[in-house]
């Protein structure tokens, strides 16, 4: 899955990527009741995405921060109260290719760090883990389970490492609304939370606006509606 991560970060690394992207997303359940509102606000060298529930309570805030040259510097995810949950920091080589992705997750007041290193051809060069400042390896563990979590758009949002039933650490990624190919061999599930109350679907109906942009997604199970997402553009 690291090839999907590097594809995503390479795609959004230039601030100009956001031109023409959706600015508002509405999430409905199978009965058509509004469950969530996503809004993007654009500032100089920053895109802020705010997620609210149907009562307009802020659930989380996603900040895409860009440097002076317009290249992605870091992505910061905050809880509804403004507390930082995780950070993705991007390191470039001399040709502006992504050479490293540093992911930091704060869990139970413990700082988990994952560093992915990439070759110039975007293949994975190396991987390093730390708990607080201590490097860790998997050699001493009997059975490491890697659990991939996806959102409703089939985008990778979280990687969880477990030793049988014990949570070792997890890493989260800020992935935009896209369909990722090659998912058929993975167990695709939705993230439980305030906005969604279902975990399986077998079909997606896609709607387009007059400019050919996807503006509606209907999630179905045996022909019955489970949920719907609508996108708004400028």
PDB file of C-alpha atoms in Angstrom:
ATOM      1  CA  UNK A   1       0.000   0.000   0.000  1.00  0.00           C
ATOM      2  CA  UNK A   2       2.949   2.383   0.241  1.00  0.00           C
ATOM      3  CA  UNK A   3       2.770   2.883  -3.533  1.00  0.00           C
ATOM      4  CA  UNK A   4      -0.719   4.350  -3.073  1.00  0.00           C
ATOM      5  CA  UNK A   5       0.544   6.684  -0.365  1.00  0.00           C
ATOM      6  CA  UNK A   6       3.382   8.054  -2.472  1.00  0.00           C
ATOM      7  CA  UNK A   7       1.001   8.481  -5.429  1.00  0.00           C
ATOM      8  CA  UNK A   8      -1.344  10.506  -3.260  1.00  0.00           C
ATOM      9  CA  UNK A   9       1.302  12.751  -1.721  1.00  0.00           C
ATOM     10  CA  UNK A  10       2.999  13.333  -5.079  1.00  0.00           C
ATOM     11  CA  UNK A  11      -0.356  14.322  -6.534  1.00  0.00           C
ATOM     12  CA  UNK A  12      -1.213  16.925  -3.896  1.00  0.00           C
ATOM     13  CA  UNK A  13       2.323  18.185  -3.230  1.00  0.00           C
ATOM     14  CA  UNK A  14       1.769  21.319  -5.358  1.00  0.00           C
ATOM     15  CA  UNK A  15      -0.720  23.849  -4.000  1.00  0.00           C
ATOM     16  CA  UNK A  16      -2.200  24.290  -7.496  1.00  0.00           C
ATOM     17  CA  UNK A  17      -3.734  20.807  -7.143  1.00  0.00           C
ATOM     18  CA  UNK A  18      -6.639  22.236  -5.146  1.00  0.00           C
ATOM     19  CA  UNK A  19      -7.938  24.427  -7.956  1.00  0.00           C
ATOM     20  CA  UNK A  20     -11.308  23.029  -8.984  1.00  0.00           C
ATOM     21  CA  UNK A  21     -11.603  20.522  -6.117  1.00  0.00           C
ATOM     22  CA  UNK A  22     -14.806  20.296  -4.088  1.00  0.00           C
ATOM     23  CA  UNK A  23     -15.328  22.869  -1.350  1.00  0.00           C
ATOM     24  CA  UNK A  24     -18.273  21.215   0.394  1.00  0.00           C
ATOM     25  CA  UNK A  25     -19.283  17.598   0.992  1.00  0.00           C
ATOM     26  CA  UNK A  26     -22.579  16.444   2.514  1.00  0.00           C
ATOM     27  CA  UNK A  27     -23.011  12.928   3.935  1.00  0.00           C
ATOM     28  CA  UNK A  28     -26.464  11.316   4.288  1.00  0.00           C
ATOM     29  CA  UNK A  29     -27.586   7.989   5.731  1.00  0.00           C
ATOM     30  CA  UNK A  30     -29.788   5.501   3.889  1.00  0.00           C
ATOM     31  CA  UNK A  31     -32.947   7.381   4.896  1.00  0.00           C
ATOM     32  CA  UNK A  32     -31.659  10.646   3.447  1.00  0.00           C
ATOM     33  CA  UNK A  33     -30.941  12.230   6.838  1.00  0.00           C
ATOM     34  CA  UNK A  34     -27.968  14.586   6.877  1.00  0.00           C
ATOM     35  CA  UNK A  35     -25.201  13.103   9.039  1.00  0.00           C
ATOM     36  CA  UNK A  36     -22.072  15.096   8.238  1.00  0.00           C
ATOM     37  CA  UNK A  37     -20.800  18.298   6.639  1.00  0.00           C
ATOM     38  CA  UNK A  38     -17.294  18.826   5.259  1.00  0.00           C
ATOM     39  CA  UNK A  39     -16.144  22.307   4.273  1.00  0.00           C
ATOM     40  CA  UNK A  40     -12.823  23.410   2.784  1.00  0.00           C
ATOM     41  CA  UNK A  41     -11.472  26.889   3.369  1.00  0.00           C
ATOM     42  CA  UNK A  42      -8.574  28.186   1.283  1.00  0.00           C
ATOM     43  CA  UNK A  43      -5.912  30.512   2.652  1.00  0.00           C
ATOM     44  CA  UNK A  44      -2.499  31.571   1.470  1.00  0.00           C
ATOM     45  CA  UNK A  45      -0.510  28.310   1.267  1.00  0.00           C
ATOM     46  CA  UNK A  46      -3.068  26.363   3.312  1.00  0.00           C
ATOM     47  CA  UNK A  47      -6.219  24.300   2.806  1.00  0.00           C
ATOM     48  CA  UNK A  48      -8.314  23.703   5.906  1.00  0.00           C
ATOM     49  CA  UNK A  49     -10.997  21.008   5.874  1.00  0.00           C
ATOM     50  CA  UNK A  50     -13.532  21.093   8.704  1.00  0.00           C
ATOM     51  CA  UNK A  51     -15.764  18.086   9.430  1.00  0.00           C
ATOM     52  CA  UNK A  52     -19.019  18.649  11.362  1.00  0.00           C
ATOM     53  CA  UNK A  53     -21.869  16.386  12.378  1.00  0.00           C
ATOM     54  CA  UNK A  54     -25.535  17.128  11.679  1.00  0.00           C
ATOM     55  CA  UNK A  55     -25.653  19.357  14.762  1.00  0.00           C
ATOM     56  CA  UNK A  56     -22.767  21.417  13.331  1.00  0.00           C
ATOM     57  CA  UNK A  57     -20.421  20.181  16.050  1.00  0.00           C
ATOM     58  CA  UNK A  58     -16.818  20.053  14.808  1.00  0.00           C
ATOM     59  CA  UNK A  59     -15.530  16.464  14.743  1.00  0.00           C
ATOM     60  CA  UNK A  60     -12.094  17.032  13.265  1.00  0.00           C
ATOM     61  CA  UNK A  61      -9.998  19.552  11.353  1.00  0.00           C
ATOM     62  CA  UNK A  62      -7.586  18.674   8.573  1.00  0.00           C
ATOM     63  CA  UNK A  63      -4.917  21.225   7.591  1.00  0.00           C
ATOM     64  CA  UNK A  64      -2.822  20.908   4.419  1.00  0.00           C
ATOM     65  CA  UNK A  65       0.101  23.298   4.885  1.00  0.00           C
ATOM     66  CA  UNK A  66       2.361  24.399   2.012  1.00  0.00           C
ATOM     67  CA  UNK A  67       5.740  26.135   2.042  1.00  0.00           C
ATOM     68  CA  UNK A  68       6.852  29.330   0.332  1.00  0.00           C
ATOM     69  CA  UNK A  69       7.528  27.518  -2.947  1.00  0.00           C
ATOM     70  CA  UNK A  70       4.049  26.027  -2.973  1.00  0.00           C
ATOM     71  CA  UNK A  71       5.136  22.493  -2.040  1.00  0.00           C
ATOM     72  CA  UNK A  72       3.301  20.474   0.604  1.00  0.00           C
ATOM     73  CA  UNK A  73       5.083  20.794   3.941  1.00  0.00           C
ATOM     74  CA  UNK A  74       2.853  18.892   6.325  1.00  0.00           C
ATOM     75  CA  UNK A  75      -0.686  17.694   6.992  1.00  0.00           C
ATOM     76  CA  UNK A  76      -1.995  18.245  10.516  1.00  0.00           C
ATOM     77  CA  UNK A  77      -5.122  16.532  11.820  1.00  0.00           C
ATOM     78  CA  UNK A  78      -6.855  17.890  14.907  1.00  0.00           C
ATOM     79  CA  UNK A  79      -9.753  16.658  17.013  1.00  0.00           C
ATOM     80  CA  UNK A  80     -12.841  18.792  17.359  1.00  0.00           C
ATOM     81  CA  UNK A  81     -11.361  20.564  20.388  1.00  0.00           C
ATOM     82  CA  UNK A  82      -8.239  21.540  18.424  1.00  0.00           C
ATOM     83  CA  UNK A  83      -5.960  18.880  19.936  1.00  0.00           C
ATOM     84  CA  UNK A  84      -3.437  17.523  17.411  1.00  0.00           C
ATOM     85  CA  UNK A  85      -4.101  13.852  16.632  1.00  0.00           C
ATOM     86  CA  UNK A  86      -1.487  13.133  13.975  1.00  0.00           C
ATOM     87  CA  UNK A  87       0.944  14.826  11.599  1.00  0.00           C
ATOM     88  CA  UNK A  88       2.325  13.863   8.198  1.00  0.00           C
ATOM     89  CA  UNK A  89       5.514  15.736   7.287  1.00  0.00           C
ATOM     90  CA  UNK A  90       6.981  15.625   3.775  1.00  0.00           C
ATOM     91  CA  UNK A  91      10.719  15.676   2.968  1.00  0.00           C
ATOM     92  CA  UNK A  92      11.923  16.328  -0.602  1.00  0.00           C
ATOM     93  CA  UNK A  93      15.118  15.634  -2.506  1.00  0.00           C
ATOM     94  CA  UNK A  94      16.966  18.220  -4.624  1.00  0.00           C
ATOM     95  CA  UNK A  95      14.606  17.557  -7.560  1.00  0.00           C
ATOM     96  CA  UNK A  96      11.452  18.120  -5.495  1.00  0.00           C
ATOM     97  CA  UNK A  97      10.630  14.414  -5.413  1.00  0.00           C
ATOM     98  CA  UNK A  98       9.287  13.108  -2.120  1.00  0.00           C
ATOM     99  CA  UNK A  99      12.112  11.259  -0.392  1.00  0.00           C
ATOM    100  CA  UNK A 100      10.532  10.715   3.040  1.00  0.00           C
ATOM    101  CA  UNK A 101       7.134  10.797   4.744  1.00  0.00           C
ATOM    102  CA  UNK A 102       7.241  11.235   8.515  1.00  0.00           C
ATOM    103  CA  UNK A 103       4.020  10.243  10.257  1.00  0.00           C
ATOM    104  CA  UNK A 104       3.480  10.985  13.932  1.00  0.00           C
ATOM    105  CA  UNK A 105       0.447   9.695  15.816  1.00  0.00           C
ATOM    106  CA  UNK A 106      -0.400  10.722  19.367  1.00  0.00           C
ATOM    107  CA  UNK A 107      -2.161   7.901  21.214  1.00  0.00           C
ATOM    108  CA  UNK A 108      -2.655   7.678  24.988  1.00  0.00           C
ATOM    109  CA  UNK A 109      -0.044  10.450  25.408  1.00  0.00           C
ATOM    110  CA  UNK A 110       2.485   8.253  23.564  1.00  0.00           C
ATOM    111  CA  UNK A 111       4.141   9.450  20.356  1.00  0.00           C
ATOM    112  CA  UNK A 112       4.318   6.797  17.631  1.00  0.00           C
ATOM    113  CA  UNK A 113       6.503   7.647  14.627  1.00  0.00           C
ATOM    114  CA  UNK A 114       6.785   5.979  11.248  1.00  0.00           C
ATOM    115  CA  UNK A 115       9.293   7.117   8.619  1.00  0.00           C
ATOM    116  CA  UNK A 116       8.926   5.907   5.033  1.00  0.00           C
ATOM    117  CA  UNK A 117      11.905   6.467   2.717  1.00  0.00           C
ATOM    118  CA  UNK A 118      11.493   6.388  -1.060  1.00  0.00           C
ATOM    119  CA  UNK A 119      13.791   5.983  -4.053  1.00  0.00           C
ATOM    120  CA  UNK A 120      13.623   8.391  -6.990  1.00  0.00           C
ATOM    121  CA  UNK A 121      11.357   5.931  -8.839  1.00  0.00           C
ATOM    122  CA  UNK A 122       8.894   6.160  -5.907  1.00  0.00           C
ATOM    123  CA  UNK A 123       9.576   2.620  -4.653  1.00  0.00           C
ATOM    124  CA  UNK A 124       9.977   2.057  -0.929  1.00  0.00           C
ATOM    125  CA  UNK A 125      13.594   2.342   0.188  1.00  0.00           C
ATOM    126  CA  UNK A 126      13.246   1.881   3.920  1.00  0.00           C
ATOM    127  CA  UNK A 127      10.885   1.967   6.892  1.00  0.00           C
ATOM    128  CA  UNK A 128      11.563   2.937  10.497  1.00  0.00           C
ATOM    129  CA  UNK A 129       9.403   2.936  13.617  1.00  0.00           C
ATOM    130  CA  UNK A 130       9.760   4.673  16.962  1.00  0.00           C
ATOM    131  CA  UNK A 131       7.800   4.827  20.194  1.00  0.00           C
ATOM    132  CA  UNK A 132       8.573   8.227  21.639  1.00  0.00           C
ATOM    133  CA  UNK A 133      12.305   8.363  20.746  1.00  0.00           C
ATOM    134  CA  UNK A 134      13.092   4.638  20.884  1.00  0.00           C
ATOM    135  CA  UNK A 135      13.482   2.674  17.648  1.00  0.00           C
ATOM    136  CA  UNK A 136      11.576  -0.594  17.501  1.00  0.00           C
ATOM    137  CA  UNK A 137      11.614  -3.693  15.305  1.00  0.00           C
ATOM    138  CA  UNK A 138       9.262  -6.621  14.759  1.00  0.00           C
ATOM    139  CA  UNK A 139      11.887  -9.379  15.119  1.00  0.00           C
ATOM    140  CA  UNK A 140      11.035 -10.044  18.767  1.00  0.00           C
ATOM    141  CA  UNK A 141       7.293 -10.309  18.133  1.00  0.00           C
ATOM    142  CA  UNK A 142       5.648 -13.653  17.398  1.00  0.00           C
ATOM    143  CA  UNK A 143       2.732 -12.528  15.256  1.00  0.00           C
ATOM    144  CA  UNK A 144       2.377  -9.022  13.825  1.00  0.00           C
ATOM    145  CA  UNK A 145      -1.010  -8.276  12.281  1.00  0.00           C
ATOM    146  CA  UNK A 146      -1.346  -5.300   9.934  1.00  0.00           C
ATOM    147  CA  UNK A 147      -4.901  -3.956   9.704  1.00  0.00           C
ATOM    148  CA  UNK A 148      -5.758  -1.494   6.900  1.00  0.00           C
ATOM    149  CA  UNK A 149      -8.680   0.914   7.386  1.00  0.00           C
ATOM    150  CA  UNK A 150     -10.391   2.699   4.489  1.00  0.00           C
ATOM    151  CA  UNK A 151     -13.031   5.412   4.315  1.00  0.00           C
ATOM    152  CA  UNK A 152     -16.229   5.416   2.271  1.00  0.00           C
ATOM    153  CA  UNK A 153     -14.291   6.542  -0.792  1.00  0.00           C
ATOM    154  CA  UNK A 154     -12.088   3.444  -0.433  1.00  0.00           C
ATOM    155  CA  UNK A 155      -9.147   5.664   0.526  1.00  0.00           C
ATOM    156  CA  UNK A 156      -6.559   4.529   3.047  1.00  0.00           C
ATOM    157  CA  UNK A 157      -6.980   6.387   6.322  1.00  0.00           C
ATOM    158  CA  UNK A 158      -5.242   4.258   8.904  1.00  0.00           C
ATOM    159  CA  UNK A 159      -2.730   1.420   9.374  1.00  0.00           C
ATOM    160  CA  UNK A 160      -2.883  -0.505  12.662  1.00  0.00           C
ATOM    161  CA  UNK A 161      -0.159  -2.897  13.877  1.00  0.00           C
ATOM    162  CA  UNK A 162      -1.153  -5.546  16.415  1.00  0.00           C
ATOM    163  CA  UNK A 163       0.523  -8.500  18.153  1.00  0.00           C
ATOM    164  CA  UNK A 164      -2.436 -10.867  18.403  1.00  0.00           C
ATOM    165  CA  UNK A 165      -4.928  -8.727  20.360  1.00  0.00           C
ATOM    166  CA  UNK A 166      -2.489  -6.157  21.701  1.00  0.00           C
ATOM    167  CA  UNK A 167      -2.389  -2.813  19.884  1.00  0.00           C
ATOM    168  CA  UNK A 168       1.223  -1.934  19.119  1.00  0.00           C
ATOM    169  CA  UNK A 169       0.724   1.329  17.286  1.00  0.00           C
ATOM    170  CA  UNK A 170      -1.289   2.930  14.514  1.00  0.00           C
ATOM    171  CA  UNK A 171      -0.579   5.488  11.813  1.00  0.00           C
ATOM    172  CA  UNK A 172      -3.130   7.742  10.175  1.00  0.00           C
ATOM    173  CA  UNK A 173      -3.059   9.433   6.785  1.00  0.00           C
ATOM    174  CA  UNK A 174      -4.995  12.357   5.355  1.00  0.00           C
ATOM    175  CA  UNK A 175      -6.256  10.979   2.066  1.00  0.00           C
ATOM    176  CA  UNK A 176      -8.584  12.936  -0.193  1.00  0.00           C
ATOM    177  CA  UNK A 177     -11.734  11.582  -1.843  1.00  0.00           C
ATOM    178  CA  UNK A 178     -10.537   9.259  -4.589  1.00  0.00           C
ATOM    179  CA  UNK A 179     -11.136   5.697  -5.681  1.00  0.00           C
ATOM    180  CA  UNK A 180      -8.037   3.569  -5.239  1.00  0.00           C
ATOM    181  CA  UNK A 181      -7.541   0.659  -7.633  1.00  0.00           C
ATOM    182  CA  UNK A 182      -6.423  -2.808  -6.620  1.00  0.00           C
ATOM    183  CA  UNK A 183      -8.555  -2.958  -3.479  1.00  0.00           C
ATOM    184  CA  UNK A 184     -10.283  -6.243  -4.301  1.00  0.00           C
ATOM    185  CA  UNK A 185      -7.730  -8.346  -2.432  1.00  0.00           C
ATOM    186  CA  UNK A 186      -8.107  -6.332   0.769  1.00  0.00           C
ATOM    187  CA  UNK A 187     -10.851  -6.447   3.369  1.00  0.00           C
ATOM    188  CA  UNK A 188     -12.400  -3.021   2.801  1.00  0.00           C
ATOM    189  CA  UNK A 189     -14.288  -1.641   5.781  1.00  0.00           C
ATOM    190  CA  UNK A 190     -15.590   1.725   6.772  1.00  0.00           C
ATOM    191  CA  UNK A 191     -14.481   3.553   9.876  1.00  0.00           C
ATOM    192  CA  UNK A 192     -17.120   3.562  12.593  1.00  0.00           C
ATOM    193  CA  UNK A 193     -17.916   6.912  14.088  1.00  0.00           C
ATOM    194  CA  UNK A 194     -20.473   9.652  14.421  1.00  0.00           C
ATOM    195  CA  UNK A 195     -21.116   9.940  10.694  1.00  0.00           C
ATOM    196  CA  UNK A 196     -21.558   6.327   9.579  1.00  0.00           C
ATOM    197  CA  UNK A 197     -23.329   3.307  11.004  1.00  0.00           C
ATOM    198  CA  UNK A 198     -22.725   0.638   8.363  1.00  0.00           C
ATOM    199  CA  UNK A 199     -19.687  -1.437   7.471  1.00  0.00           C
ATOM    200  CA  UNK A 200     -20.433  -3.133   4.138  1.00  0.00           C
ATOM    201  CA  UNK A 201     -21.683  -2.175   0.676  1.00  0.00           C
ATOM    202  CA  UNK A 202     -21.646  -4.013  -2.639  1.00  0.00           C
ATOM    203  CA  UNK A 203     -22.243  -1.274  -5.190  1.00  0.00           C
ATOM    204  CA  UNK A 204     -21.770   2.451  -5.721  1.00  0.00           C
ATOM    205  CA  UNK A 205     -23.880   4.634  -8.022  1.00  0.00           C
ATOM    206  CA  UNK A 206     -21.912   7.611  -9.344  1.00  0.00           C
ATOM    207  CA  UNK A 207     -23.461  10.899 -10.455  1.00  0.00           C
ATOM    208  CA  UNK A 208     -21.768  13.653 -12.498  1.00  0.00           C
ATOM    209  CA  UNK A 209     -22.385  17.366 -12.933  1.00  0.00           C
ATOM    210  CA  UNK A 210     -22.414  19.237 -16.270  1.00  0.00           C
ATOM    211  CA  UNK A 211     -18.612  19.583 -16.163  1.00  0.00           C
ATOM    212  CA  UNK A 212     -18.111  15.834 -15.768  1.00  0.00           C
ATOM    213  CA  UNK A 213     -17.138  16.041 -12.112  1.00  0.00           C
ATOM    214  CA  UNK A 214     -18.340  13.416  -9.638  1.00  0.00           C
ATOM    215  CA  UNK A 215     -20.941  15.160  -7.488  1.00  0.00           C
ATOM    216  CA  UNK A 216     -22.943  12.244  -6.044  1.00  0.00           C
ATOM    217  CA  UNK A 217     -22.081   8.816  -4.617  1.00  0.00           C
ATOM    218  CA  UNK A 218     -24.826   6.399  -3.540  1.00  0.00           C
ATOM    219  CA  UNK A 219     -23.699   3.383  -1.496  1.00  0.00           C
ATOM    220  CA  UNK A 220     -25.886   0.297  -1.941  1.00  0.00           C
ATOM    221  CA  UNK A 221     -26.260  -3.164  -0.437  1.00  0.00           C
ATOM    222  CA  UNK A 222     -28.465  -5.560  -2.419  1.00  0.00           C
ATOM    223  CA  UNK A 223     -30.031  -2.571  -4.134  1.00  0.00           C
ATOM    224  CA  UNK A 224     -30.910  -0.776  -0.902  1.00  0.00           C
ATOM    225  CA  UNK A 225     -29.448   2.639  -0.105  1.00  0.00           C
ATOM    226  CA  UNK A 226     -26.995   2.693   2.796  1.00  0.00           C
ATOM    227  CA  UNK A 227     -25.717   6.225   2.442  1.00  0.00           C
ATOM    228  CA  UNK A 228     -25.102   9.069   0.030  1.00  0.00           C
ATOM    229  CA  UNK A 229     -22.430  11.711  -0.448  1.00  0.00           C
ATOM    230  CA  UNK A 230     -22.910  14.959  -2.382  1.00  0.00           C
ATOM    231  CA  UNK A 231     -20.087  17.283  -3.466  1.00  0.00           C
ATOM    232  CA  UNK A 232     -20.284  21.032  -4.039  1.00  0.00           C
ATOM    233  CA  UNK A 233     -17.870  23.062  -6.169  1.00  0.00           C
ATOM    234  CA  UNK A 234     -17.221  26.764  -6.643  1.00  0.00           C
TER     235      UNK A 234
END
